[in-house]
Amino acid sequence: MEARLLSAILGVAMVQVQTAVQDLDLQKITGFWQEVGVASNQNLALKTPKKLEALFLTWSGDQLTVRAAYSSSGSCDMENIVGSGTDVSGKFVFPGNREIHIIDTDYKHYAILQLSLRWQGKDFHVLKYYTRSLEDEGGPGFWRFRELTTDTGLYLVARHGRCAKLLKELLGSWYVLAVASGEKGFAEEKATKNIEGVVVTLTPENNLKVQSSRHRLEMCDLSVMELVRQNSGWVFENPSLGVLEYRVLGSNFRDYAIVFTQLELEDEAFSTVELYSRAESASQAGLSLFTKWSRGLGFLSQQQARLQTDPTCARKAFQVSCF
C-alpha cells in the first residue's frame, strides 16, 4: 500500500531544489492545476497504473486542501488530503510524512511544485510542472521548469486526461448566482430566492454526487442526488429522480460554469440553466455567458433571475459536505 501511494504521488525521485517563491499569495494559488511535466534523475514508478492528472487546491484558515484526480485502469479516482502551512512560505505538511513546496508560480498560468515523502527511512523528492489550462503545455513557465531541472534529464509531458477535464470543469463547491427556468411559478417566486449552493463530487463508482442547498417555498432545502454518466460525452442523468440530462454548457474552468439540467418532476417537464461561481459575486464574463445561453435556449426575461445576495442557504451545502 505504501509503495503504491509513493508511486501515485511522486512517480519519480529527484534531487532537492533549493529555491522557493517568496511571500506566496495563498488565495491566488487556489483552484485547478493540471500536471504537465515531471523531472527526475531516477525512474521509480513510471509504469504505475495510477497516474496523477490534476489537482484542485483550496485554502481555509491555515489548512490547504488538495483534491487530486487520478486515472486508474480506465476510470477516475479522487483523493482528498488536508495539510497545514509552515513557517516557510509556500511549504505545507500533510499526514504520512508528505510535503508540498511551491517553488515558483505566476498564479495565472503555471506553478512548479516540489513534492516530498519520507518512505522506508529515506527522503524522496520530485519536481512537477502544472498549468491552469489544459492546452498550455509549452508556455514560459515550462522554460522556467527546464531551467530548474537542467541537470535532471527526464521530462514527462502528461496527456490530456478525462479525469483532469472532469476535475477542472465541475468538481468542488459552487455558488449558484443566476437561474433561468421553465418551471411553473418560477417567475412569481424568483424575487424571493437567494444564492444557492452546490457541491459536486465523484463517488467510488465514478458517478456524480450533487449535494445542493436550494430555496423551496421560502425554505432552504438540502438534497443529495447521484447521477450516472451517459454513453456519450460528459453528460449525466438519473431518470428515476427525474434528471434526464445534466451537463456543462460552458466554463472558463476556474471561476464559473454554465450548467444545463433537463428535468421531469411530477408530470412537469422543464429545463434550467444555472450560473455556477466559485465566488459569492458573479464575474462579468460569467454573467454574459449565462445570458447568452439562456437567451439562445429560448428563456424569456421573466424566466431569468439573478439570485439575492444572502449566501446563508448556500453555505449549508458546504458545511455538511465532506469533500
PDB file of C-alpha atoms in Angstrom, residues 104-261:
ATOM      1  CA  ASP A 104       7.622  29.082  -8.456  1.00  0.00           C
ATOM      2  CA  THR A 105       4.327  30.381  -9.903  1.00  0.00           C
ATOM      3  CA  ASP A 106       2.796  33.331 -11.739  1.00  0.00           C
ATOM      4  CA  TYR A 107      -0.631  32.283 -10.369  1.00  0.00           C
ATOM      5  CA  LYS A 108      -2.420  32.727 -13.716  1.00  0.00           C
ATOM      6  CA  HIS A 109      -0.612  30.239 -15.937  1.00  0.00           C
ATOM      7  CA  TYR A 110       1.842  27.905 -14.223  1.00  0.00           C
ATOM      8  CA  ALA A 111       3.111  26.522 -10.928  1.00  0.00           C
ATOM      9  CA  ILE A 112       6.168  24.417 -10.119  1.00  0.00           C
ATOM     10  CA  LEU A 113       5.806  22.196  -7.062  1.00  0.00           C
ATOM     11  CA  GLN A 114       8.263  20.046  -5.174  1.00  0.00           C
ATOM     12  CA  LEU A 115       6.573  17.024  -3.593  1.00  0.00           C
ATOM     13  CA  SER A 116       8.419  15.172  -0.859  1.00  0.00           C
ATOM     14  CA  LEU A 117       7.823  11.940   1.015  1.00  0.00           C
ATOM     15  CA  ARG A 118       9.784  10.082   3.668  1.00  0.00           C
ATOM     16  CA  TRP A 119       9.443   6.355   2.972  1.00  0.00           C
ATOM     17  CA  GLN A 120      11.338   3.427   4.490  1.00  0.00           C
ATOM     18  CA  GLY A 121      13.757   5.810   6.211  1.00  0.00           C
ATOM     19  CA  LYS A 122      14.631   7.708   3.013  1.00  0.00           C
ATOM     20  CA  ASP A 123      13.578  11.128   1.683  1.00  0.00           C
ATOM     21  CA  PHE A 124      12.194  11.248  -1.855  1.00  0.00           C
ATOM     22  CA  HIS A 125      11.604  14.442  -3.848  1.00  0.00           C
ATOM     23  CA  VAL A 126      10.027  15.133  -7.231  1.00  0.00           C
ATOM     24  CA  LEU A 127       9.595  18.369  -9.153  1.00  0.00           C
ATOM     25  CA  LYS A 128       6.349  18.782 -11.099  1.00  0.00           C
ATOM     26  CA  TYR A 129       5.090  21.377 -13.549  1.00  0.00           C
ATOM     27  CA  TYR A 130       1.394  22.399 -13.548  1.00  0.00           C
ATOM     28  CA  THR A 131      -0.679  24.715 -15.733  1.00  0.00           C
ATOM     29  CA  ARG A 132      -4.114  26.285 -15.376  1.00  0.00           C
ATOM     30  CA  SER A 133      -5.077  25.452 -18.959  1.00  0.00           C
ATOM     31  CA  LEU A 134      -5.498  22.019 -20.487  1.00  0.00           C
ATOM     32  CA  GLU A 135      -3.899  23.367 -23.658  1.00  0.00           C
ATOM     33  CA  ASP A 136      -0.956  25.370 -22.244  1.00  0.00           C
ATOM     34  CA  GLU A 137       1.906  22.894 -22.100  1.00  0.00           C
ATOM     35  CA  GLY A 138       4.770  24.915 -23.575  1.00  0.00           C
ATOM     36  CA  GLY A 139       4.323  28.391 -22.068  1.00  0.00           C
ATOM     37  CA  PRO A 140       7.002  30.490 -20.345  1.00  0.00           C
ATOM     38  CA  GLY A 141       6.564  28.509 -17.129  1.00  0.00           C
ATOM     39  CA  PHE A 142       7.844  25.372 -18.836  1.00  0.00           C
ATOM     40  CA  TRP A 143      11.134  27.064 -19.673  1.00  0.00           C
ATOM     41  CA  ARG A 144      11.446  28.033 -16.023  1.00  0.00           C
ATOM     42  CA  PHE A 145      10.789  24.380 -15.161  1.00  0.00           C
ATOM     43  CA  ARG A 146      13.563  23.282 -17.525  1.00  0.00           C
ATOM     44  CA  GLU A 147      15.910  25.880 -16.049  1.00  0.00           C
ATOM     45  CA  LEU A 148      15.369  24.485 -12.544  1.00  0.00           C
ATOM     46  CA  THR A 149      15.972  20.929 -13.737  1.00  0.00           C
ATOM     47  CA  THR A 150      18.773  21.360 -16.274  1.00  0.00           C
ATOM     48  CA  ASP A 151      20.843  18.520 -14.828  1.00  0.00           C
ATOM     49  CA  THR A 152      17.962  16.128 -14.280  1.00  0.00           C
ATOM     50  CA  GLY A 153      17.494  14.818 -17.786  1.00  0.00           C
ATOM     51  CA  LEU A 154      13.993  13.285 -17.743  1.00  0.00           C
ATOM     52  CA  TYR A 155      10.900  15.181 -18.813  1.00  0.00           C
ATOM     53  CA  LEU A 156       7.466  13.636 -18.992  1.00  0.00           C
ATOM     54  CA  VAL A 157       4.562  15.514 -20.539  1.00  0.00           C
ATOM     55  CA  ALA A 158       1.152  14.322 -19.428  1.00  0.00           C
ATOM     56  CA  ARG A 159      -1.588  13.576 -21.924  1.00  0.00           C
ATOM     57  CA  HIS A 160      -4.867  15.427 -21.755  1.00  0.00           C
ATOM     58  CA  GLY A 161      -6.822  13.154 -19.440  1.00  0.00           C
ATOM     59  CA  ARG A 162     -10.563  12.930 -18.952  1.00  0.00           C
ATOM     60  CA  CYS A 163     -10.085  12.891 -15.176  1.00  0.00           C
ATOM     61  CA  ALA A 164      -8.301  16.245 -15.297  1.00  0.00           C
ATOM     62  CA  LYS A 165     -11.038  17.611 -17.548  1.00  0.00           C
ATOM     63  CA  LEU A 166     -13.766  16.489 -15.169  1.00  0.00           C
ATOM     64  CA  LEU A 167     -11.985  17.904 -12.127  1.00  0.00           C
ATOM     65  CA  LYS A 168     -11.436  21.239 -13.836  1.00  0.00           C
ATOM     66  CA  GLU A 169     -14.937  21.624 -15.232  1.00  0.00           C
ATOM     67  CA  LEU A 170     -17.202  20.632 -12.441  1.00  0.00           C
ATOM     68  CA  LEU A 171     -15.948  19.182  -9.175  1.00  0.00           C
ATOM     69  CA  GLY A 172     -15.933  21.187  -5.976  1.00  0.00           C
ATOM     70  CA  SER A 173     -18.077  23.811  -4.259  1.00  0.00           C
ATOM     71  CA  TRP A 174     -20.121  26.332  -6.226  1.00  0.00           C
ATOM     72  CA  TYR A 175     -22.447  29.229  -5.564  1.00  0.00           C
ATOM     73  CA  VAL A 176     -25.489  29.351  -7.862  1.00  0.00           C
ATOM     74  CA  LEU A 177     -25.853  33.057  -8.631  1.00  0.00           C
ATOM     75  CA  ALA A 178     -28.296  33.149 -11.539  1.00  0.00           C
ATOM     76  CA  VAL A 179     -31.007  30.820 -12.835  1.00  0.00           C
ATOM     77  CA  ALA A 180     -33.153  30.549 -15.946  1.00  0.00           C
ATOM     78  CA  SER A 181     -36.021  28.105 -15.501  1.00  0.00           C
ATOM     79  CA  GLY A 182     -39.136  26.941 -17.282  1.00  0.00           C
ATOM     80  CA  GLU A 183     -40.642  25.591 -14.053  1.00  0.00           C
ATOM     81  CA  LYS A 184     -44.203  26.695 -13.279  1.00  0.00           C
ATOM     82  CA  GLY A 185     -44.283  29.503 -10.763  1.00  0.00           C
ATOM     83  CA  PHE A 186     -40.618  30.403 -11.129  1.00  0.00           C
ATOM     84  CA  ALA A 187     -41.347  33.896 -12.452  1.00  0.00           C
ATOM     85  CA  GLU A 188     -43.528  34.655  -9.425  1.00  0.00           C
ATOM     86  CA  GLU A 189     -41.093  33.225  -6.857  1.00  0.00           C
ATOM     87  CA  LYS A 190     -37.737  34.342  -8.271  1.00  0.00           C
ATOM     88  CA  ALA A 191     -37.662  37.604  -6.291  1.00  0.00           C
ATOM     89  CA  THR A 192     -37.609  35.616  -3.028  1.00  0.00           C
ATOM     90  CA  LYS A 193     -34.756  33.288  -3.995  1.00  0.00           C
ATOM     91  CA  ASN A 194     -31.289  33.763  -2.512  1.00  0.00           C
ATOM     92  CA  ILE A 195     -27.919  32.417  -3.611  1.00  0.00           C
ATOM     93  CA  GLU A 196     -27.876  28.623  -3.632  1.00  0.00           C
ATOM     94  CA  GLY A 197     -25.049  26.174  -3.036  1.00  0.00           C
ATOM     95  CA  VAL A 198     -23.904  23.072  -4.907  1.00  0.00           C
ATOM     96  CA  VAL A 199     -21.072  20.666  -4.091  1.00  0.00           C
ATOM     97  CA  VAL A 200     -20.125  18.204  -6.842  1.00  0.00           C
ATOM     98  CA  THR A 201     -18.019  15.116  -6.062  1.00  0.00           C
ATOM     99  CA  LEU A 202     -17.240  11.718  -7.560  1.00  0.00           C
ATOM    100  CA  THR A 203     -18.433   8.501  -5.921  1.00  0.00           C
ATOM    101  CA  PRO A 204     -16.239   5.364  -5.784  1.00  0.00           C
ATOM    102  CA  GLU A 205     -18.314   4.127  -8.737  1.00  0.00           C
ATOM    103  CA  ASN A 206     -17.359   7.303 -10.663  1.00  0.00           C
ATOM    104  CA  ASN A 207     -20.870   8.683 -10.622  1.00  0.00           C
ATOM    105  CA  LEU A 208     -21.502  12.335  -9.908  1.00  0.00           C
ATOM    106  CA  LYS A 209     -22.781  13.162  -6.437  1.00  0.00           C
ATOM    107  CA  VAL A 210     -24.538  16.527  -6.402  1.00  0.00           C
ATOM    108  CA  GLN A 211     -25.289  17.962  -2.979  1.00  0.00           C
ATOM    109  CA  SER A 212     -27.304  21.172  -3.007  1.00  0.00           C
ATOM    110  CA  SER A 213     -28.965  23.699  -0.733  1.00  0.00           C
ATOM    111  CA  ARG A 214     -31.762  25.486  -2.572  1.00  0.00           C
ATOM    112  CA  HIS A 215     -34.690  27.739  -1.763  1.00  0.00           C
ATOM    113  CA  ARG A 216     -38.012  25.895  -1.951  1.00  0.00           C
ATOM    114  CA  LEU A 217     -41.177  27.686  -0.785  1.00  0.00           C
ATOM    115  CA  GLU A 218     -39.124  30.180   1.224  1.00  0.00           C
ATOM    116  CA  MET A 219     -37.202  27.352   2.918  1.00  0.00           C
ATOM    117  CA  CYS A 220     -33.628  26.163   2.486  1.00  0.00           C
ATOM    118  CA  ASP A 221     -33.885  22.592   1.213  1.00  0.00           C
ATOM    119  CA  LEU A 222     -30.857  20.284   1.427  1.00  0.00           C
ATOM    120  CA  SER A 223     -30.745  17.415  -1.055  1.00  0.00           C
ATOM    121  CA  VAL A 224     -28.323  14.871  -2.487  1.00  0.00           C
ATOM    122  CA  MET A 225     -28.610  13.069  -5.806  1.00  0.00           C
ATOM    123  CA  GLU A 226     -26.355  10.691  -7.691  1.00  0.00           C
ATOM    124  CA  LEU A 227     -26.061  10.949 -11.459  1.00  0.00           C
ATOM    125  CA  VAL A 228     -24.784   8.329 -13.889  1.00  0.00           C
ATOM    126  CA  ARG A 229     -22.742   9.221 -16.933  1.00  0.00           C
ATOM    127  CA  GLN A 230     -24.422   8.729 -20.305  1.00  0.00           C
ATOM    128  CA  ASN A 231     -22.661   6.854 -23.075  1.00  0.00           C
ATOM    129  CA  SER A 232     -21.599   9.972 -24.987  1.00  0.00           C
ATOM    130  CA  GLY A 233     -19.635  12.905 -23.625  1.00  0.00           C
ATOM    131  CA  TRP A 234     -19.684  14.348 -20.123  1.00  0.00           C
ATOM    132  CA  VAL A 235     -23.473  14.170 -19.802  1.00  0.00           C
ATOM    133  CA  PHE A 236     -25.081  12.704 -16.680  1.00  0.00           C
ATOM    134  CA  GLU A 237     -28.562  11.509 -15.794  1.00  0.00           C
ATOM    135  CA  ASN A 238     -30.789   9.754 -13.279  1.00  0.00           C
ATOM    136  CA  PRO A 239     -34.262   9.279 -14.774  1.00  0.00           C
ATOM    137  CA  SER A 240     -35.537   7.669 -11.574  1.00  0.00           C
ATOM    138  CA  LEU A 241     -35.003  11.047  -9.867  1.00  0.00           C
ATOM    139  CA  GLY A 242     -36.395  12.984 -12.800  1.00  0.00           C
ATOM    140  CA  VAL A 243     -32.999  14.155 -14.074  1.00  0.00           C
ATOM    141  CA  LEU A 244     -32.906  13.447 -17.803  1.00  0.00           C
ATOM    142  CA  GLU A 245     -29.765  15.446 -18.576  1.00  0.00           C
ATOM    143  CA  TYR A 246     -27.090  17.328 -16.613  1.00  0.00           C
ATOM    144  CA  ARG A 247     -24.189  18.905 -18.470  1.00  0.00           C
ATOM    145  CA  VAL A 248     -21.767  21.827 -18.539  1.00  0.00           C
ATOM    146  CA  LEU A 249     -22.516  24.177 -21.433  1.00  0.00           C
ATOM    147  CA  GLY A 250     -19.526  26.434 -20.959  1.00  0.00           C
ATOM    148  CA  SER A 251     -16.840  27.396 -18.462  1.00  0.00           C
ATOM    149  CA  ASN A 252     -13.563  29.252 -18.063  1.00  0.00           C
ATOM    150  CA  PHE A 253     -12.519  26.242 -15.928  1.00  0.00           C
ATOM    151  CA  ARG A 254     -11.599  28.365 -12.932  1.00  0.00           C
ATOM    152  CA  ASP A 255     -14.209  30.923 -11.847  1.00  0.00           C
ATOM    153  CA  TYR A 256     -17.558  29.978 -13.362  1.00  0.00           C
ATOM    154  CA  ALA A 257     -19.533  27.338 -15.254  1.00  0.00           C
ATOM    155  CA  ILE A 258     -22.887  27.325 -17.063  1.00  0.00           C
ATOM    156  CA  VAL A 259     -24.852  24.164 -16.238  1.00  0.00           C
ATOM    157  CA  PHE A 260     -27.901  22.862 -18.109  1.00  0.00           C
ATOM    158  CA  THR A 261     -30.372  20.455 -16.499  1.00  0.00           C
TER     159      THR A 261
END
